[in-house]
XYZ file of C-alpha atoms in Angstrom:
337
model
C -42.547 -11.058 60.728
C -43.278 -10.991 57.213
C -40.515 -8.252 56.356
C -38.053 -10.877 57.569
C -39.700 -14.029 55.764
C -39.129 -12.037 52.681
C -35.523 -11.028 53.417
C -35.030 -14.206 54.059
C -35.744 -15.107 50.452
C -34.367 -12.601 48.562
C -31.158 -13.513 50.926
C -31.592 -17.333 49.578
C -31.854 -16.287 46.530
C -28.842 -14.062 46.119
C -26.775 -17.050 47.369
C -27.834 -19.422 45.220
C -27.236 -16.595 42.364
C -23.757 -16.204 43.868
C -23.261 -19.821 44.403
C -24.170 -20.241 40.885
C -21.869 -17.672 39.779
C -19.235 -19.055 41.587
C -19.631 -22.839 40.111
C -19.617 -21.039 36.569
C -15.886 -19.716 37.313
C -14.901 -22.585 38.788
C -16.234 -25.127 35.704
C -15.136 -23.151 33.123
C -13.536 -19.160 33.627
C -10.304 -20.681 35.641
C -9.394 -23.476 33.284
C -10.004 -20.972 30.577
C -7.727 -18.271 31.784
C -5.421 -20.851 32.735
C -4.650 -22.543 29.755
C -4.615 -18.789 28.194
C -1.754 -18.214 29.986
C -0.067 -21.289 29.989
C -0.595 -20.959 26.180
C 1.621 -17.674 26.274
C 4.279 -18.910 28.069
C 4.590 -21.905 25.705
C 4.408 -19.120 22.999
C 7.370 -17.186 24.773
C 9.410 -20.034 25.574
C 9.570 -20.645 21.790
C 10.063 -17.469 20.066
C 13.725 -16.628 19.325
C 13.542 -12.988 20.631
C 14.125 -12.712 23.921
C 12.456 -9.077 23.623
C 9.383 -9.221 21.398
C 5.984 -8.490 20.866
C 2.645 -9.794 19.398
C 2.166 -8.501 15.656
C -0.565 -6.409 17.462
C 1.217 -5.781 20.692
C -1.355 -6.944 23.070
C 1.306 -9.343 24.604
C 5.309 -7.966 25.017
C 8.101 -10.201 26.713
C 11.443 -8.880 27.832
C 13.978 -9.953 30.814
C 13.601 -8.330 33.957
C 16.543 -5.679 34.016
C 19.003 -6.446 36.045
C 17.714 -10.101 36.864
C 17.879 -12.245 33.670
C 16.203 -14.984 34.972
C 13.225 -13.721 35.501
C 10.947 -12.568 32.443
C 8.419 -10.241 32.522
C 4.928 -10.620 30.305
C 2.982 -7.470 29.651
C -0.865 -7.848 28.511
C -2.688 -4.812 26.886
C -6.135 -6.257 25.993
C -4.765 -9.385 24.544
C -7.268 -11.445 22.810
C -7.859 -15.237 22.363
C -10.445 -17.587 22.150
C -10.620 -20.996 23.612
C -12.087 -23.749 21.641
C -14.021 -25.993 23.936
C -15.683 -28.515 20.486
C -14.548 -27.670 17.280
C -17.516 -29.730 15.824
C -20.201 -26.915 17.261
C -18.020 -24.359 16.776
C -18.475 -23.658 20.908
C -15.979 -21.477 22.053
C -15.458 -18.348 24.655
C -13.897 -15.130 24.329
C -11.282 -13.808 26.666
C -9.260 -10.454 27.161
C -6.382 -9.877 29.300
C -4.757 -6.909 30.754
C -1.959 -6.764 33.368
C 1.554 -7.576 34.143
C 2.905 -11.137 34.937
C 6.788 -12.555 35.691
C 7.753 -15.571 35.382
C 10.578 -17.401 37.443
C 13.452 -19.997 36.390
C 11.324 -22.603 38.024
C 8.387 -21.636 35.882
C 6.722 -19.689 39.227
C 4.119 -17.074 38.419
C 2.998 -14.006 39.969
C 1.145 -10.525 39.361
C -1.892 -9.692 37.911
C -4.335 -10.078 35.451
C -7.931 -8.228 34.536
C -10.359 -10.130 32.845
C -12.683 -9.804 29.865
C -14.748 -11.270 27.694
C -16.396 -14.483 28.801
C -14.921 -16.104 31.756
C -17.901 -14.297 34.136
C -13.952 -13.420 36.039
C -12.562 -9.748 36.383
C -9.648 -10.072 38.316
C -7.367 -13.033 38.258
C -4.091 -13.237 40.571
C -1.676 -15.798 40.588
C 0.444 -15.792 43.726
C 3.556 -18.237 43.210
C 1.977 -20.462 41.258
C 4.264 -23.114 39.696
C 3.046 -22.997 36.160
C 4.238 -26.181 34.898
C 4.320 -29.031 38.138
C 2.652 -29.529 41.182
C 3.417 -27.629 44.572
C 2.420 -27.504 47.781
C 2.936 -23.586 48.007
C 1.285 -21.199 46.009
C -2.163 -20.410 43.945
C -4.312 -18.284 42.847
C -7.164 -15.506 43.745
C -9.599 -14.534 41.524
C -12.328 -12.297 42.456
C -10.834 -12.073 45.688
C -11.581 -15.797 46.313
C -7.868 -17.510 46.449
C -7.426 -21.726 45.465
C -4.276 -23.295 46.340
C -2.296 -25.297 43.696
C -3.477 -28.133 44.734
C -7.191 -26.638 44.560
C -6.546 -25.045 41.578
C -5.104 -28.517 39.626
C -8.582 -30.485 40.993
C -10.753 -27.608 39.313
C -8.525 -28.257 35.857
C -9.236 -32.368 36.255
C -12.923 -31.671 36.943
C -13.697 -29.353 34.073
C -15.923 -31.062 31.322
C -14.085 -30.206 28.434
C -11.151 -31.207 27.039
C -8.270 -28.858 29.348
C -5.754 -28.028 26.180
C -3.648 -25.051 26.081
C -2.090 -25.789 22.636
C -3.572 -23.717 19.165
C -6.314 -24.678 17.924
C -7.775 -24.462 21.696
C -6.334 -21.311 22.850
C -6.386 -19.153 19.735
C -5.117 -15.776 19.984
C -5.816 -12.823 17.523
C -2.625 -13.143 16.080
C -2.956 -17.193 15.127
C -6.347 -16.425 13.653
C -4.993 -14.197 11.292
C -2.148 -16.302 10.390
C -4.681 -19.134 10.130
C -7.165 -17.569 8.559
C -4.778 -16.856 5.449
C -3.110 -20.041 5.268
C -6.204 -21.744 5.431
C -8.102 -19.503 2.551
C -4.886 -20.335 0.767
C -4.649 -24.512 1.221
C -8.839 -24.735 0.741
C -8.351 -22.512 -2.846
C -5.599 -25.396 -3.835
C -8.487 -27.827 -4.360
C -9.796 -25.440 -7.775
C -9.322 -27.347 -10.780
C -9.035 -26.836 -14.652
C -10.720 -28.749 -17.020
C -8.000 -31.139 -17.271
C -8.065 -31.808 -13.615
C -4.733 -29.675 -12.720
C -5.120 -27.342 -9.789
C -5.151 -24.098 -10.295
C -3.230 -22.633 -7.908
C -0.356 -24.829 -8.762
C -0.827 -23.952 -12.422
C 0.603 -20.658 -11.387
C 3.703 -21.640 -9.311
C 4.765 -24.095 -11.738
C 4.821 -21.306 -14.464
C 2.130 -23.360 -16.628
C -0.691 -21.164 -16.702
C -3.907 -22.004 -19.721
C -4.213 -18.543 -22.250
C -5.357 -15.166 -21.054
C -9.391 -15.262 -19.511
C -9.630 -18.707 -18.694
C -11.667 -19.547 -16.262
C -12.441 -22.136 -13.799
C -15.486 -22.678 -11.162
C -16.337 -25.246 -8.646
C -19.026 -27.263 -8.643
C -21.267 -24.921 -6.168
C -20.500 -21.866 -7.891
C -18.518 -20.871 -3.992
C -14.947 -20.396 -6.021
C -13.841 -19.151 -9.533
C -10.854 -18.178 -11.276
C -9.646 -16.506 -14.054
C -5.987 -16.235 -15.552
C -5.617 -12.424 -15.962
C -2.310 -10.286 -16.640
C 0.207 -13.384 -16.129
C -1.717 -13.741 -12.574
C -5.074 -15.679 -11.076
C -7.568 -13.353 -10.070
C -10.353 -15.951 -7.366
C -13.330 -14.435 -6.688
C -15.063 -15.921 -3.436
C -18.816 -16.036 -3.190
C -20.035 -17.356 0.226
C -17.204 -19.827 0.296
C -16.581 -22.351 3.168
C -13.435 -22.805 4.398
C -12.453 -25.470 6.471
C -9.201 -26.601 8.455
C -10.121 -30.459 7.669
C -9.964 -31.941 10.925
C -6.144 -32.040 10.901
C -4.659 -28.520 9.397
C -4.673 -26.773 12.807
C -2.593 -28.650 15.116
C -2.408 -31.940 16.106
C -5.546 -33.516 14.130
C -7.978 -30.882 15.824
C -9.794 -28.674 13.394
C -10.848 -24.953 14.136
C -13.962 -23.188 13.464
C -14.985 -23.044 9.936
C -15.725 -19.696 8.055
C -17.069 -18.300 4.885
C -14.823 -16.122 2.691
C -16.406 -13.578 -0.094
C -15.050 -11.385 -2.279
C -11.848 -11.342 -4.776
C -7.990 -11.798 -4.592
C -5.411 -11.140 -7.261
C -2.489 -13.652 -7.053
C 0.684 -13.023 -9.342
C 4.052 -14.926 -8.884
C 7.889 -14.187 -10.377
C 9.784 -16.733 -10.944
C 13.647 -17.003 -11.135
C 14.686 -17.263 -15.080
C 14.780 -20.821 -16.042
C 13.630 -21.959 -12.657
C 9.995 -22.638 -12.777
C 10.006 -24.959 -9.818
C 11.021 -22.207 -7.605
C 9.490 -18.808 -7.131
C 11.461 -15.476 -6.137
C 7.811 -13.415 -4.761
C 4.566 -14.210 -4.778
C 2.289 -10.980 -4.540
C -1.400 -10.746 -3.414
C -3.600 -7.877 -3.895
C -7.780 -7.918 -3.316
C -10.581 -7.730 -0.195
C -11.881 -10.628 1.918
C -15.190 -10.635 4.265
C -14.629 -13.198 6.310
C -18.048 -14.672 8.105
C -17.741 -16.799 11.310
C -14.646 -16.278 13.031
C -14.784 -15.043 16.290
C -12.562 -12.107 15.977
C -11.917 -11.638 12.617
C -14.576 -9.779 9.757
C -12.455 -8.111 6.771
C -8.909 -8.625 5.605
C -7.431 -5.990 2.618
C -4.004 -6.988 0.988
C -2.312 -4.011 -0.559
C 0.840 -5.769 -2.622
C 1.473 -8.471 -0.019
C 4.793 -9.898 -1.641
C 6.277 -12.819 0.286
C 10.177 -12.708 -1.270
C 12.082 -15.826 -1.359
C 15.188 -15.146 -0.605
C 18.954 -16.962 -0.807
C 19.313 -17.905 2.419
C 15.506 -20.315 2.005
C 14.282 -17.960 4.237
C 11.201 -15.604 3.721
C 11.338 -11.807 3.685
C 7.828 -9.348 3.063
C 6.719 -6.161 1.680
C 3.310 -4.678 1.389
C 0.911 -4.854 3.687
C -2.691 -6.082 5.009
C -5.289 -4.245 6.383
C -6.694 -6.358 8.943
C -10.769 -5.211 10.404
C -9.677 -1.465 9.489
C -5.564 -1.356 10.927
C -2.719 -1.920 8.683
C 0.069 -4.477 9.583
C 3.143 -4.550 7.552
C 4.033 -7.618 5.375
C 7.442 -8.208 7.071
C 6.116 -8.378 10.734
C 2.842 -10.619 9.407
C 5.763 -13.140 8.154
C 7.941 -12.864 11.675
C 4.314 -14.049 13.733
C 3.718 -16.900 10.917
C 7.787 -18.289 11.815
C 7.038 -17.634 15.123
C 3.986 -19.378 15.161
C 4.924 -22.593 14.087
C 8.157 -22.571 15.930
């Protein structure tokens, strides 16, 4: 009698651990893969090339041959992160591997193995309409299945703000481009002595003499004019999106930047107003971000060119694999489409 009062426990037990488990997938893995996905087809939708590819090519897109209505989404350890407060800096990793289509009414099926954070390995999503309500169709995940209308009360319930727009769903790719851009706006607030910024000393062709310098306040930033250029050197410097550079008023996660960048820019002759390149060169450990430690730039020229259109040569070296200049620029246009 006792053997079975103590199965009987450990039984209890294990279902309230499963239960529990459950709940967790429920509250917060399927709105989180959700608005992952819903985040790429938004990004698809958008992009120009109706063939294409992440700059990493976690995530490829094409037609379905022989049926162009249908488009077919291709994940190969795609990586995002979904921002649940950007004032704690509380957010979830997520991986996803698998095949998906994608119907002219926006219906979705194949799928999907999960990593990361979720607590979810296996995600299906069997007609689902991605973008209005049905009364056909849902999802399975972990061999449990929800029905649309199942799966839309789970996405009203969660506790956090359901978003599927950057800076919430940030992939790898939008980190990177962020990353940079941001690094670049926060350097803008340098000064010289007579209260110009720095950075737009050098664009508008007005640079102080040879070795001067300039340092914040904190000691964080510094720059020097060197060889007709600004070399900054970064020393545990915080970097933050402001609460509005992101997207749509919402900040991101903020990061520390060390280490030094080279910045030279050529100008057309007589036209210091416009530039023709702008070239960076230098190493960046980056501190904070969820997926991103060390960025290199080996001659990263952004060209202007006569069509006001932006073409790229060099390259970065991005946590140890190099990305070419030219295809970094294609996922910033494609980005903010």
């Amino acid at each position: 009698m006792r053997r079975i009062y103590i199965q009987c426990i450990f039984f209890f037990i294990f279902a309230l651990v499963d239960i529990g488990a459950q709940s967790s997938k429920e509250e917060t893995g399927i709105p989180v893969v959700v608005a992952g996905v819903l985040g790429v087809l938004e990004y698809v939708g958008a992009a120009e090339e109706e063939t294409g590819a992440t700059l990493d090519r976690s995530l490829e897109w094409r037609w379905l041959p022989g049926d162009p209505e249908v488009k077919s989404l291709s994940f190969s350890d795609f990586r995002y992160t979904y921002l649940f407060d950007e004032r704690t800096s509380k957010y979830c990793r997520v991986i996803l591997s698998g095949e998906l289509t994608c119907g002219p009414t926006g219906r979705l099926n194949g799928r999907l193995s999960v990593g990361g954070e979720t607590g979810i390995s296996s995600f299906s999503f069997d007609n689902l309409n991605s973008w209005e309500s049905s009364e056909t169709g849902g999802i399975t995940v972990d061999g449990v299945s929800y029905t649309q209308a199942e799966l839309t009360q789970i996405i009203d319930s969660a506790d956090y703000d359901f978003n599927f727009s950057p800076p919430y769903v940030m992939t790898w790719e939008g980190e990177c481009i962020l990353t940079g851009l941001l690094i670049f706006v926060n350097s803008m607030a340098l000064s010289w002595e007579d209260g110009e910024s720095v950075l737009e000393s050098l664009f508008e062709d007005v640079l102080p003499p040879q070795g001067t310098r300039a340092d914040s306040e904190d000691r964080t930033i510094r720059a020097r004019v060197e060889n007709g250029g600004l070399e900054f050197s970064y020393n545990d410097f915080l970097v933050s999106s402001d609460g509005g550079y992101a997207s749509g008023g919402d900040g991101y996660v903020p990061f520390t930047v060390g280490g030094n960048v080279f910045i030279s820019v050529r100008h057309p002759a007589g036209e210091v107003e416009d530039f023709e390149s702008v070239t960076f060169n230098g190493s960046l450990a980056i501190k904070g971000l969820p997926t991103i430690s060390r960025v290199e730039l080996n001659r990263f020229t952004i060209e202007n060119t006569e069509m006001d259109s932006m073409t790229g040569s060099g390259s970065a070296r991005i946590d140890g694999k190099e990305y070419p200049a030219a295809e970094i620029l294609n996922s910033l246009v494609r980005y903010f489409n």
